[in-house]
Coordinates of C-alpha atoms in Angstrom, one line a residue:
X15 CA 26.7 7.1 -6.1
X16 CA 28.5 10.4 -7.2
X17 CA 32.1 11.4 -6.7
X18 CA 33.3 8.5 -8.7
X19 CA 31.8 6.0 -6.2
X20 CA 29.5 3.2 -7.9
X21 CA 25.8 3.5 -7.4
X22 CA 24.5 0.9 -5.0
X23 CA 20.9 0.1 -4.1
X24 CA 20.1 -2.3 -1.3
X25 CA 16.8 -3.4 -2.7
X26 CA 16.7 -7.1 -3.2
X27 CA 13.7 -8.4 -4.8
X28 CA 12.1 -5.2 -5.8
X29 CA 10.2 -2.2 -4.0
X30 CA 7.6 -3.7 -1.6
X31 CA 4.1 -2.2 -1.3
X32 CA 4.8 -0.7 1.9
X33 CA 7.7 1.5 0.6
X34 CA 5.5 3.3 -1.8
X35 CA 5.7 6.6 0.0
X36 CA 7.4 10.0 -0.2
X37 CA 11.2 9.9 0.0
X38 CA 13.1 11.0 3.1
X39 CA 16.7 12.1 3.3
X40 CA 19.3 11.6 6.1
X41 CA 23.1 11.9 6.3
X42 CA 25.2 9.4 7.9
X43 CA 28.6 10.1 9.5
X44 CA 30.9 7.6 10.7
X45 CA 34.5 7.4 11.8
X46 CA 36.6 4.4 10.0
X47 CA 39.6 3.6 12.4
X48 CA 41.6 1.5 10.0
X49 CA 41.8 4.5 7.4
X50 CA 41.6 7.5 9.9
X51 CA 38.7 8.9 8.0
X52 CA 35.4 10.4 8.9
X53 CA 33.0 9.4 6.2
X54 CA 29.5 10.7 5.2
X55 CA 26.7 9.3 3.2
X56 CA 23.6 11.0 1.7
X57 CA 20.7 8.4 1.9
X58 CA 17.3 8.4 0.4
X59 CA 14.5 6.2 2.4
X60 CA 11.2 5.1 1.2
X61 CA 8.8 3.5 3.8
X62 CA 9.1 3.7 7.4
X63 CA 10.5 2.0 10.5
X64 CA 11.9 -1.7 10.1
X65 CA 10.5 -1.9 6.7
X66 CA 12.4 1.0 4.9
X67 CA 14.3 0.7 1.7
X68 CA 17.5 2.7 1.5
X69 CA 19.3 4.2 -1.5
X70 CA 22.8 5.9 -0.9
X71 CA 23.1 8.8 -3.3
X72 CA 26.7 10.4 -2.6
X73 CA 29.3 10.3 -0.1
X74 CA 32.4 12.4 1.1
X75 CA 35.3 11.5 3.4
X76 CA 37.8 13.7 5.3
X77 CA 41.1 12.9 7.0
X78 CA 40.9 13.0 10.9
X79 CA 43.7 15.2 12.7
X80 CA 46.3 13.3 14.7
X81 CA 45.0 15.0 18.0
X82 CA 41.5 13.7 17.3
X83 CA 42.7 10.4 16.5
X84 CA 44.6 10.1 19.8
X85 CA 41.3 11.1 21.6
X86 CA 39.1 8.7 19.6
X87 CA 41.6 6.0 20.9
X88 CA 39.5 4.3 23.7
X89 CA 42.5 3.9 25.8
X90 CA 43.4 7.5 26.0
X91 CA 39.9 8.8 27.3
X92 CA 40.5 8.1 30.7
X93 CA 43.6 10.3 30.9
X94 CA 42.4 13.0 28.8
X95 CA 41.6 16.4 30.5
X96 CA 37.9 17.5 30.6
X97 CA 39.0 20.8 29.0
X98 CA 40.8 18.9 26.1
X99 CA 37.8 16.7 25.6
X100 CA 35.5 19.7 25.4
X101 CA 37.7 21.5 23.0
X102 CA 38.1 18.5 20.7
X103 CA 34.4 17.7 20.8
X104 CA 33.9 21.0 19.2
X105 CA 36.7 20.6 16.8
X106 CA 35.2 17.3 15.7
X107 CA 31.8 18.9 15.3
X108 CA 33.5 21.5 13.0
X109 CA 34.9 18.7 11.0
X110 CA 31.8 17.0 10.6
X111 CA 29.8 20.2 9.6
X112 CA 32.5 20.9 6.9
X113 CA 32.2 17.4 5.6
X114 CA 28.5 17.3 5.3
X115 CA 27.8 20.9 4.1
X116 CA 28.2 19.8 0.4
X117 CA 25.8 17.0 0.8
X118 CA 23.3 19.3 2.6
X119 CA 23.5 21.7 -0.5
X120 CA 23.3 19.0 -3.0
X121 CA 20.1 17.5 -1.0
X122 CA 18.5 20.8 -1.1
X123 CA 19.2 21.6 -4.8
X124 CA 18.1 18.2 -6.2
X125 CA 15.9 16.7 -3.5
X126 CA 14.7 17.6 0.0
X127 CA 16.6 18.7 3.0
X128 CA 17.9 16.0 5.0
X129 CA 15.9 15.2 8.1
X130 CA 18.7 14.4 10.3
X131 CA 22.6 13.9 10.5
X132 CA 23.2 10.5 12.2
X133 CA 26.6 10.1 13.9
X134 CA 28.2 6.8 14.9
X135 CA 31.8 5.7 15.6
X136 CA 32.7 9.0 17.1
X137 CA 32.7 8.0 20.7
X138 CA 35.1 6.2 23.3
X139 CA 34.4 3.7 25.9
X140 CA 34.5 4.9 29.4
X141 CA 34.3 2.5 32.6
X142 CA 31.9 4.3 35.0
X143 CA 31.8 2.4 38.5
X144 CA 32.3 -0.8 36.9
X145 CA 29.7 -0.4 34.1
X146 CA 30.9 0.1 30.4
X147 CA 29.4 3.2 28.9
X148 CA 30.1 5.1 25.6
X149 CA 30.8 8.9 25.6
X150 CA 30.2 10.8 22.4
X151 CA 33.2 12.6 21.2
X152 CA 31.4 14.7 18.6
X153 CA 29.5 17.9 20.0
X154 CA 26.2 17.0 18.6
X155 CA 24.6 20.4 19.7
X156 CA 27.4 22.3 18.1
X157 CA 27.1 20.2 14.9
X158 CA 23.2 20.9 15.0
X159 CA 23.9 24.6 15.2
X160 CA 26.5 24.8 12.6
X161 CA 24.4 22.8 10.1
X162 CA 20.8 23.7 11.0
X163 CA 20.1 20.0 10.8
X164 CA 19.0 17.8 13.8
X165 CA 21.7 15.4 15.0
X166 CA 21.1 11.9 16.3
X167 CA 24.0 10.2 18.1
X168 CA 25.1 7.9 20.9
X169 CA 23.2 4.9 19.3
X170 CA 25.6 2.7 21.6
X171 CA 23.5 3.8 24.5
X172 CA 21.9 0.2 24.1
X173 CA 21.7 -2.3 21.4
X174 CA 19.2 -4.7 19.7
X175 CA 22.0 -7.1 18.8
X176 CA 24.2 -7.2 21.8
X177 CA 21.8 -7.4 24.9
X178 CA 22.2 -3.7 25.6
X179 CA 25.8 -3.9 26.5
X180 CA 26.8 -0.8 24.6
X181 CA 28.1 -2.2 21.4
X182 CA 27.3 -0.8 18.0
X183 CA 24.1 -1.7 16.3
X184 CA 25.5 -3.3 13.3
X185 CA 23.0 -6.2 12.9
X186 CA 20.0 -4.1 12.7
X187 CA 21.4 -2.0 9.7
X188 CA 22.7 -5.1 8.1
X189 CA 19.2 -6.5 8.2
X190 CA 17.7 -3.3 6.7
X191 CA 20.3 -3.1 3.8
X192 CA 20.7 -6.8 3.1
X193 CA 17.7 -8.8 4.2
X194 CA 16.1 -10.6 1.4
X195 CA 12.7 -9.4 0.3
X196 CA 12.1 -11.5 -2.8
X197 CA 9.7 -13.8 -1.2
X198 CA 11.1 -16.8 -3.2
X199 CA 10.3 -19.9 -1.1
X200 CA 13.4 -21.9 0.5
X201 CA 16.3 -20.7 2.5
X202 CA 16.7 -16.9 2.1
X203 CA 18.6 -16.2 5.3
X204 CA 22.2 -14.4 4.5
X205 CA 25.1 -13.8 6.7
X206 CA 26.9 -10.4 5.9
X207 CA 30.8 -10.4 6.4
X208 CA 32.6 -7.2 7.0
X209 CA 36.5 -7.2 6.5
X210 CA 37.8 -4.3 8.6
X211 CA 40.1 -4.1 11.5
X212 CA 38.3 -7.0 13.0
X213 CA 36.5 -9.6 10.7
X214 CA 32.9 -9.4 11.7
X215 CA 29.6 -11.1 10.6
X216 CA 25.8 -10.5 11.1
X217 CA 23.0 -13.2 10.5
X218 CA 20.5 -11.5 8.4
X219 CA 17.0 -13.2 8.3
X220 CA 14.8 -12.8 5.3
X221 CA 12.7 -9.6 5.3
X222 CA 10.1 -11.4 3.3
X223 CA 9.1 -13.5 6.2
X224 CA 9.8 -11.2 9.0
X225 CA 7.9 -7.9 9.2
X226 CA 10.2 -7.0 12.2
X227 CA 13.6 -8.8 12.9
X228 CA 13.7 -11.8 15.1
X229 CA 16.5 -12.1 17.4
X230 CA 19.5 -10.6 15.6
X231 CA 23.0 -12.0 15.8
X232 CA 26.2 -10.2 15.2
X233 CA 29.7 -11.3 16.3
X234 CA 33.4 -10.6 15.7
X235 CA 35.3 -13.8 13.9
X236 CA 38.9 -13.0 14.0
X237 CA 41.3 -10.1 13.7
X238 CA 41.4 -8.6 10.3
X239 CA 43.4 -5.8 8.7
X240 CA 44.7 -4.7 12.1
X241 CA 46.6 -8.0 12.4
X242 CA 48.0 -7.7 8.8
X243 CA 49.1 -4.1 9.5
X244 CA 51.0 -5.0 12.7
X245 CA 52.8 -7.9 10.8
X246 CA 53.7 -5.6 8.0
X247 CA 55.2 -3.2 10.5
X248 CA 56.9 -5.6 12.6
X249 CA 58.3 -7.9 10.1
X250 CA 57.9 -6.2 6.8
X251 CA 55.6 -9.0 5.6
X252 CA 53.4 -7.2 3.1
X253 CA 49.9 -8.5 2.8
X254 CA 47.9 -7.8 -0.4
X255 CA 44.9 -9.9 -1.5
X256 CA 45.1 -8.3 -4.9
X257 CA 48.5 -10.1 -5.7
X258 CA 48.2 -12.3 -8.8
X259 CA 50.2 -15.5 -8.4
X260 CA 51.3 -17.4 -11.4
X261 CA 50.8 -20.7 -9.4
X262 CA 48.5 -20.8 -6.4
X263 CA 50.8 -21.4 -3.4
X264 CA 50.1 -23.5 -0.5
X265 CA 49.5 -22.3 3.1
X266 CA 51.7 -23.1 6.0
X267 CA 49.1 -25.5 7.8
X268 CA 50.9 -26.0 11.1
X269 CA 50.9 -22.2 11.5
X270 CA 47.2 -22.1 10.7
X271 CA 46.3 -24.8 12.9
X272 CA 48.0 -23.1 16.0
X273 CA 46.4 -19.7 15.1
X274 CA 42.9 -21.1 14.9
X275 CA 43.4 -23.3 17.9
X276 CA 44.4 -20.1 20.0
X277 CA 41.4 -18.3 18.6
X278 CA 39.0 -21.2 19.5
X279 CA 40.4 -21.1 23.0
X280 CA 39.7 -17.5 23.3
X281 CA 36.0 -18.2 22.1
X282 CA 35.5 -20.6 24.6
X283 CA 35.7 -18.0 27.5
X284 CA 34.2 -14.5 28.1
X285 CA 36.3 -12.1 26.3
X286 CA 36.6 -8.1 26.5
X287 CA 36.6 -5.8 23.6
X288 CA 40.1 -6.8 23.2
X289 CA 39.4 -10.4 22.8
X290 CA 41.8 -10.9 19.8
X291 CA 44.8 -9.3 21.6
X292 CA 46.0 -12.7 22.8
X293 CA 45.5 -14.2 19.3
X294 CA 47.6 -11.5 17.7
X295 CA 50.3 -11.8 20.3
X296 CA 50.4 -15.6 19.7
X297 CA 50.7 -15.0 15.9
X298 CA 53.4 -12.5 16.3
X299 CA 55.3 -14.9 18.6
X300 CA 54.8 -17.8 16.3
X301 CA 56.2 -15.8 13.2
X302 CA 59.2 -14.9 15.3
X303 CA 60.1 -18.5 16.5
X304 CA 59.3 -19.7 12.8
X305 CA 61.4 -17.1 11.4
X306 CA 59.5 -15.2 8.8
X307 CA 62.5 -15.2 6.4
X308 CA 61.7 -18.9 5.9
X309 CA 58.4 -18.4 4.1
X310 CA 58.9 -20.1 0.8
X311 CA 57.6 -17.0 -0.9
X312 CA 55.2 -14.0 -0.8
X313 CA 52.6 -16.1 -2.0
X314 CA 53.0 -18.6 0.9
X315 CA 52.7 -15.9 3.4
X316 CA 49.5 -14.4 1.8
X317 CA 48.0 -17.8 1.6
X318 CA 48.8 -18.7 5.2
X319 CA 46.8 -15.4 6.4
X320 CA 44.2 -16.0 4.1
X321 CA 43.6 -19.6 5.1
X322 CA 43.6 -18.4 8.8
X323 CA 40.9 -15.8 8.0
X324 CA 38.7 -18.2 6.0
X325 CA 38.9 -20.9 8.5
X326 CA 38.2 -18.7 11.4
X327 CA 35.1 -17.3 9.6
X328 CA 33.7 -20.7 8.9
X329 CA 34.2 -21.8 12.7
X330 CA 32.5 -18.6 13.8
X331 CA 29.6 -18.9 11.5
X332 CA 29.1 -22.4 12.6
X333 CA 29.1 -21.5 16.2
X334 CA 27.0 -18.4 16.1
X335 CA 24.3 -19.1 13.4
X336 CA 21.1 -20.4 15.1
X337 CA 19.8 -23.7 13.9
X338 CA 16.4 -22.0 13.1
X339 CA 18.1 -19.8 10.6
X340 CA 20.5 -21.7 8.3
X341 CA 22.2 -19.3 5.9
X342 CA 22.2 -19.9 2.2
X343 CA 24.1 -16.9 1.0
X344 CA 27.3 -15.0 2.3
X345 CA 27.5 -11.5 1.3
X346 CA 31.1 -10.0 1.4
X347 CA 31.7 -6.3 2.3
X348 CA 34.5 -4.2 3.3
X349 CA 37.9 -4.7 2.0
X350 CA 38.7 -7.4 -0.6
X351 CA 35.1 -8.2 -1.1
X352 CA 35.7 -8.8 -5.0
X353 CA 38.9 -10.7 -4.5
X354 CA 38.6 -14.3 -6.1
X355 CA 41.1 -15.8 -3.8
X356 CA 39.4 -14.7 -0.7
X357 CA 36.2 -16.0 -2.0
X358 CA 37.4 -19.4 -3.1
X359 CA 38.9 -20.2 0.3
X360 CA 35.7 -19.0 1.8
X361 CA 33.8 -21.6 -0.6
X362 CA 36.3 -24.3 0.4
X363 CA 35.1 -24.0 4.1
X364 CA 31.7 -23.1 3.4
X365 CA 30.3 -25.7 0.9
X366 CA 26.7 -25.2 -0.2
X367 CA 26.5 -21.6 0.6
X368 CA 26.4 -19.0 -2.2
X369 CA 29.4 -16.5 -1.8
X370 CA 29.2 -13.1 -3.5
X371 CA 30.3 -9.5 -3.3
X372 CA 28.1 -7.0 -1.6
X373 CA 28.6 -4.7 -4.5
X374 CA 30.1 -2.3 -2.1
X375 CA 32.8 0.3 -3.1
X376 CA 36.4 -1.1 -2.1
X377 CA 36.5 1.3 1.0
X378 CA 34.3 0.4 3.9
X379 CA 33.5 4.1 4.4
X380 CA 30.4 4.5 2.4
X381 CA 29.0 1.2 4.1
X382 CA 29.7 2.6 7.6
X383 CA 28.1 6.0 6.8
X384 CA 25.2 4.6 5.1
X385 CA 24.5 2.4 8.1
X386 CA 24.6 5.4 10.2
X387 CA 22.0 7.2 8.2
X388 CA 19.8 3.9 8.5
X389 CA 20.1 4.1 12.3
X390 CA 18.9 7.8 12.0
X391 CA 15.8 6.8 10.1
X392 CA 15.0 4.1 12.5
X393 CA 15.5 6.5 15.6
X394 CA 13.3 9.1 14.0
X395 CA 10.5 6.3 13.3
X396 CA 11.0 5.1 17.0
X397 CA 11.9 1.7 15.5
X398 CA 14.7 1.3 18.0
X399 CA 12.4 0.8 21.1
X400 CA 13.7 -2.3 22.8
X401 CA 12.3 -4.7 25.1
X402 CA 13.7 -5.0 28.7
X403 CA 15.4 -8.3 27.8
X404 CA 17.3 -6.6 25.0
X405 CA 18.4 -3.5 26.7
X406 CA 18.8 -4.7 30.4
X407 CA 16.6 -1.8 31.6
X408 CA 13.3 -2.0 33.5
X409 CA 11.1 -0.7 30.6
X410 CA 11.5 -0.2 26.9
X411 CA 13.3 2.8 25.6
X412 CA 14.5 4.4 22.5
X413 CA 18.0 4.3 21.4
X414 CA 19.9 7.4 20.3
X415 CA 20.1 11.0 21.5
X416 CA 18.6 13.8 19.6
X417 CA 20.0 17.3 19.4
X418 CA 17.4 19.8 17.7
X419 CA 18.3 21.8 14.6
X420 CA 16.9 25.0 13.5
X421 CA 13.2 25.4 14.1
X422 CA 12.1 24.6 10.7
X423 CA 14.1 21.5 10.6
X424 CA 13.1 20.4 14.2
X425 CA 9.4 20.8 13.3
X426 CA 9.8 18.4 10.3
X427 CA 11.5 15.8 12.6
X428 CA 8.8 16.3 15.2
X429 CA 6.1 15.8 12.7
X430 CA 7.9 12.5 11.4
X431 CA 8.3 11.3 14.9
X432 CA 4.5 12.0 15.7
X433 CA 3.5 9.9 13.0
X434 CA 5.5 6.9 14.4
X435 CA 4.1 7.5 18.1
X436 CA 1.9 4.9 19.5
X437 CA -0.7 5.6 22.1
X438 CA 1.5 4.4 25.0
X439 CA 4.5 6.8 24.1
X440 CA 4.3 10.5 24.3
X441 CA 6.6 12.6 22.2
X442 CA 8.3 14.0 25.0
X443 CA 9.5 10.6 26.3
X444 CA 10.5 9.6 22.9
X445 CA 12.9 12.8 22.6

């Protein structure tokens, strides 16, 4: 990558024959809540559909204004005025347009014009007559007009990995970016662990043995940086994985036992999107009762939280990994992915599984934005058409809404989409 970001190529095992085609370009845009940033990534793709090979080229980020941050808080959407939402949807589109303009210019100068701008994360949950749906908070039509590039958004209208319940499509992008294509015999299934506000994971089967993904699995493991941030603000307990300890400290095992027990009770029943709220409350209460001042050292505090994270991840992987797809490798992305202490505790709880960094930049931003671009390619290739079992609808449908760009760009998009259409689906129905 440019702009000081290490170059990353998600191409395990070399370039397959099906990827030997002309390159296409897309820009991914995503909102990263923890850092309050909108990030972008210019991505090159070879191949089509679910067999593409992706290569991020460069990225940019911008800070989100406080007013937009409040609107992106899903709890505020119900109370926001329609006029306010309309105004900030336009403002957010302007922010995105300014963010991606240098990427568009670079692509035009050095490569080819991006086909689409793919937007994820800039939405908010809304309960409509008892049904959860996601409402886009970026005016895609205005963004397309400002940039001239076709915009794809609202991927959360359905989901390959979550039964059409409106969750974001993380497992599909993880499979595209991290699925092994080496063809080496044996267990080549991976799990991708993302450390963000919530620690989440995806089970990624081998791409060498699956031309299309089998049933994809993506799940949350435990509260992550959101929890450590609350504890830092509440008690002044600094949490830094990068701290170097002269002697490895011991964790407070009774607290770890209590916290993981609370988490396991939550996992045993149906939970909302705020499923970890009760666990966070329990942890805060325990620390108040324990008296955080009695931690023997900063090292003990850090080790206690790391132990909780690692044990929770191991438990979640054991509970959610299909028996038919045992994993042989855990790929760490997001925050602290290169930290030796974090990796060591995971190895303790996951013996026999190779654990390595996903070679991602320290910020989660490039990962999320690149995943958004991958979703754009898949939408244009009509690779997100789902079965009724996966979406909960009566018939298959494509995921993601399209806002046309200027005529020349839109014609290019239509040409790409036409190449992917089958006899049973017209271009009109796909758009």
